[in-house]
Amino acid sequence: MFYTIWTFYVLYRLFELAISRRNEGTHNYEEVGKWQRPLMMVLHISWFLFLVVEYEMKYHETSYVFVPNLENLFIVILLFFAAFLRYESMSRLGNLWSTKVFIIPEQFVVKEGAYKITNNPNYLGVVIEIFCLPYLFELNTVAIIFSILNILFLSLRIKLEREVLKIRSL
């Protein structure tokens, strides 16, 4: 079960990268914060690798048995909610959605759907996934360490995006 779900998330991320690359080719907006993208890639690739490492260390002689209790049901619901937030973000932004940060014209700022509730529904979805997926399999070390690393990274990323919005509104 773990490797099936893990493979799904890896393929999902690769699919997102393909969408990002396709979308980047539809405009010629200025990219900012180029130094952040390699950090994000290292963070996400490491997360996937350490999921496997902790899983193998914890279950090398046995296999994980999913227990259908309320806690696990709640975690699964959160993972579906995270997927919804990420899909909603990609849908609302359309060809502006990317893993890169661009300076875009103000008329393209989205304030509908999940963007009415939070400025960063995609990031909220990622925060939920990075904690909940390992937690579902009792991989608590990965859940905690990578949640902290992700929040630190996102604090830099959101700061950059806010600076871009300020520059654009001048």
Short mmCIF file of C-alpha atoms in Angstrom, two decimals:
data_model
loop_
_atom_site.label_atom_id
_atom_site.label_comp_id
_atom_site.label_asym_id
_atom_site.label_seq_id
_atom_site.Cartn_x
_atom_site.Cartn_y
_atom_site.Cartn_z
CA MET A 1 0.00 0.00 0.00
CA PHE A 2 2.80 2.45 0.88
CA TYR A 3 4.64 2.04 -2.40
CA THR A 4 1.43 2.38 -4.42
CA ILE A 5 0.57 5.68 -2.73
CA TRP A 6 4.20 6.84 -2.85
CA THR A 7 4.35 6.12 -6.60
CA PHE A 8 1.09 7.99 -7.13
CA TYR A 9 2.52 11.09 -5.42
CA VAL A 10 5.79 10.89 -7.36
CA LEU A 11 3.88 10.65 -10.65
CA TYR A 12 1.57 13.46 -9.54
CA ARG A 13 4.58 15.74 -8.87
CA LEU A 14 6.12 14.84 -12.24
CA PHE A 15 2.80 15.63 -13.91
CA GLU A 16 2.77 19.01 -12.13
CA LEU A 17 6.30 19.73 -13.35
CA ALA A 18 5.20 18.99 -16.91
CA ILE A 19 2.22 21.34 -16.53
CA SER A 20 4.51 24.00 -15.07
CA ARG A 21 6.94 23.70 -17.96
CA ARG A 22 4.09 23.85 -20.49
CA ASN A 23 2.60 26.91 -18.79
CA GLU A 24 5.94 28.71 -18.68
CA GLY A 25 6.06 28.50 -22.47
CA THR A 26 2.77 30.39 -22.84
CA HIS A 27 4.13 33.76 -21.67
CA ASN A 28 7.34 35.69 -21.32
CA TYR A 29 6.93 37.21 -17.86
CA GLU A 30 10.03 37.97 -15.82
CA GLU A 31 11.05 35.21 -13.40
CA VAL A 32 12.26 36.27 -9.95
CA GLY A 33 13.82 34.31 -7.09
CA LYS A 34 15.49 31.78 -9.39
CA TRP A 35 17.70 30.64 -6.50
CA GLN A 36 14.64 29.29 -4.65
CA ARG A 37 13.62 26.69 -7.24
CA PRO A 38 16.63 24.37 -6.68
CA LEU A 39 15.94 24.53 -2.92
CA MET A 40 12.34 23.52 -3.52
CA MET A 41 13.40 20.66 -5.76
CA VAL A 42 15.93 19.37 -3.22
CA LEU A 43 13.31 19.62 -0.47
CA HIS A 44 10.69 17.65 -2.39
CA ILE A 45 13.07 15.03 -3.79
CA SER A 46 14.57 14.52 -0.32
CA TRP A 47 11.09 14.18 1.15
CA PHE A 48 10.26 11.40 -1.29
CA LEU A 49 13.57 9.63 -0.64
CA PHE A 50 13.33 9.89 3.14
CA LEU A 51 9.77 8.58 3.07
CA VAL A 52 11.22 5.37 1.63
CA VAL A 53 14.20 5.37 4.01
CA GLU A 54 12.08 5.74 7.14
CA TYR A 55 9.49 3.28 5.84
CA GLU A 56 12.18 0.65 5.16
CA MET A 57 13.85 1.27 8.52
CA LYS A 58 10.56 0.96 10.37
CA TYR A 59 8.96 -1.88 8.42
CA HIS A 60 11.91 -3.81 6.95
CA GLU A 61 10.84 -7.05 8.63
CA THR A 62 7.10 -6.47 8.50
CA SER A 63 4.78 -4.41 6.39
CA TYR A 64 2.56 -1.53 7.37
CA VAL A 65 -1.01 -2.51 8.16
CA PHE A 66 -3.55 0.22 7.53
CA VAL A 67 -5.96 0.43 10.45
CA PRO A 68 -9.27 2.01 9.43
CA ASN A 69 -9.77 4.13 12.55
CA LEU A 70 -11.00 7.72 12.93
CA GLU A 71 -7.49 9.16 13.05
CA ASN A 72 -6.48 7.54 9.75
CA LEU A 73 -9.82 8.47 8.19
CA PHE A 74 -9.20 12.10 9.17
CA ILE A 75 -5.69 11.98 7.66
CA VAL A 76 -7.05 10.53 4.40
CA ILE A 77 -9.72 13.26 4.29
CA LEU A 78 -7.00 15.88 4.81
CA LEU A 79 -4.99 14.39 1.94
CA PHE A 80 -8.03 14.61 -0.35
CA PHE A 81 -8.58 18.20 0.82
CA ALA A 82 -4.93 18.98 0.04
CA ALA A 83 -5.35 17.52 -3.46
CA PHE A 84 -8.48 19.63 -3.93
CA LEU A 85 -6.62 22.80 -2.86
CA ARG A 86 -3.77 22.08 -5.25
CA TYR A 87 -6.11 21.27 -8.14
CA GLU A 88 -8.20 24.37 -7.39
CA SER A 89 -5.06 26.51 -7.42
CA MET A 90 -3.88 25.09 -10.73
CA SER A 91 -7.34 25.45 -12.28
CA ARG A 92 -7.86 29.04 -11.16
CA LEU A 93 -4.40 30.17 -12.26
CA GLY A 94 -4.59 28.33 -15.57
CA ASN A 95 -1.48 28.89 -17.67
CA LEU A 96 -0.08 31.22 -14.97
CA TRP A 97 0.39 28.29 -12.58
CA SER A 98 4.05 27.39 -12.28
CA THR A 99 6.69 26.20 -9.85
CA LYS A 100 8.50 29.45 -10.67
CA VAL A 101 7.65 32.95 -9.45
CA PHE A 102 6.90 35.50 -12.18
CA ILE A 103 6.05 39.17 -12.19
CA ILE A 104 2.62 39.17 -13.83
CA PRO A 105 0.27 42.00 -14.79
CA GLU A 106 -2.12 42.96 -11.97
CA GLN A 107 -5.24 42.07 -13.95
CA PHE A 108 -4.22 38.40 -13.71
CA VAL A 109 -4.25 38.25 -9.90
CA VAL A 110 -6.80 35.57 -8.91
CA LYS A 111 -9.19 36.29 -6.03
CA GLU A 112 -11.82 33.59 -6.62
CA GLY A 113 -12.44 30.09 -5.28
CA ALA A 114 -10.00 29.03 -2.58
CA TYR A 115 -8.13 32.30 -3.15
CA LYS A 116 -11.00 34.07 -1.33
CA ILE A 117 -9.98 32.17 1.81
CA THR A 118 -6.19 32.03 1.48
CA ASN A 119 -3.63 33.72 -0.75
CA ASN A 120 -1.78 30.42 -1.13
CA PRO A 121 -4.12 27.41 -1.49
CA ASN A 122 -1.45 25.42 -3.34
CA TYR A 123 1.07 25.95 -0.53
CA LEU A 124 -1.53 25.01 2.08
CA GLY A 125 -2.14 21.79 0.15
CA VAL A 126 1.59 21.05 0.07
CA VAL A 127 1.91 21.72 3.83
CA ILE A 128 -0.90 19.24 4.48
CA GLU A 129 0.60 16.60 2.16
CA ILE A 130 4.13 16.87 3.52
CA PHE A 131 2.87 16.23 7.04
CA CYS A 132 -0.08 13.89 6.49
CA LEU A 133 1.33 11.42 3.98
CA PRO A 134 4.19 10.28 6.23
CA TYR A 135 1.98 10.53 9.32
CA LEU A 136 -0.52 8.14 7.71
CA PHE A 137 2.22 5.49 7.65
CA GLU A 138 3.56 6.43 11.11
CA LEU A 139 6.71 7.94 9.58
CA ASN A 140 6.76 10.66 12.21
CA THR A 141 10.39 11.73 11.78
CA VAL A 142 9.85 12.59 8.12
CA ALA A 143 6.51 14.23 8.92
CA ILE A 144 8.01 16.55 11.52
CA ILE A 145 11.41 17.35 9.99
CA PHE A 146 10.13 17.98 6.47
CA SER A 147 7.14 19.97 7.72
CA ILE A 148 9.56 22.30 9.49
CA LEU A 149 11.84 22.53 6.45
CA ASN A 150 8.87 23.13 4.16
CA ILE A 151 7.48 25.90 6.36
CA LEU A 152 10.91 27.56 6.44
CA PHE A 153 11.12 27.36 2.65
CA LEU A 154 7.56 28.63 2.19
CA SER A 155 8.24 31.59 4.46
CA LEU A 156 10.97 32.64 1.99
CA ARG A 157 8.77 31.91 -1.00
CA ILE A 158 5.75 33.80 0.30
CA LYS A 159 7.96 36.75 1.26
CA LEU A 160 9.27 36.84 -2.33
CA GLU A 161 5.75 36.68 -3.75
CA ARG A 162 4.61 39.54 -1.49
CA GLU A 163 7.60 41.63 -2.58
CA VAL A 164 6.66 40.97 -6.21
CA LEU A 165 3.10 42.14 -5.53
CA LYS A 166 4.42 45.34 -3.89
CA ILE A 167 6.79 46.05 -6.80
CA ARG A 168 4.05 45.50 -9.33
CA SER A 169 1.60 47.81 -7.52
CA LEU A 170 4.04 50.76 -7.50
#
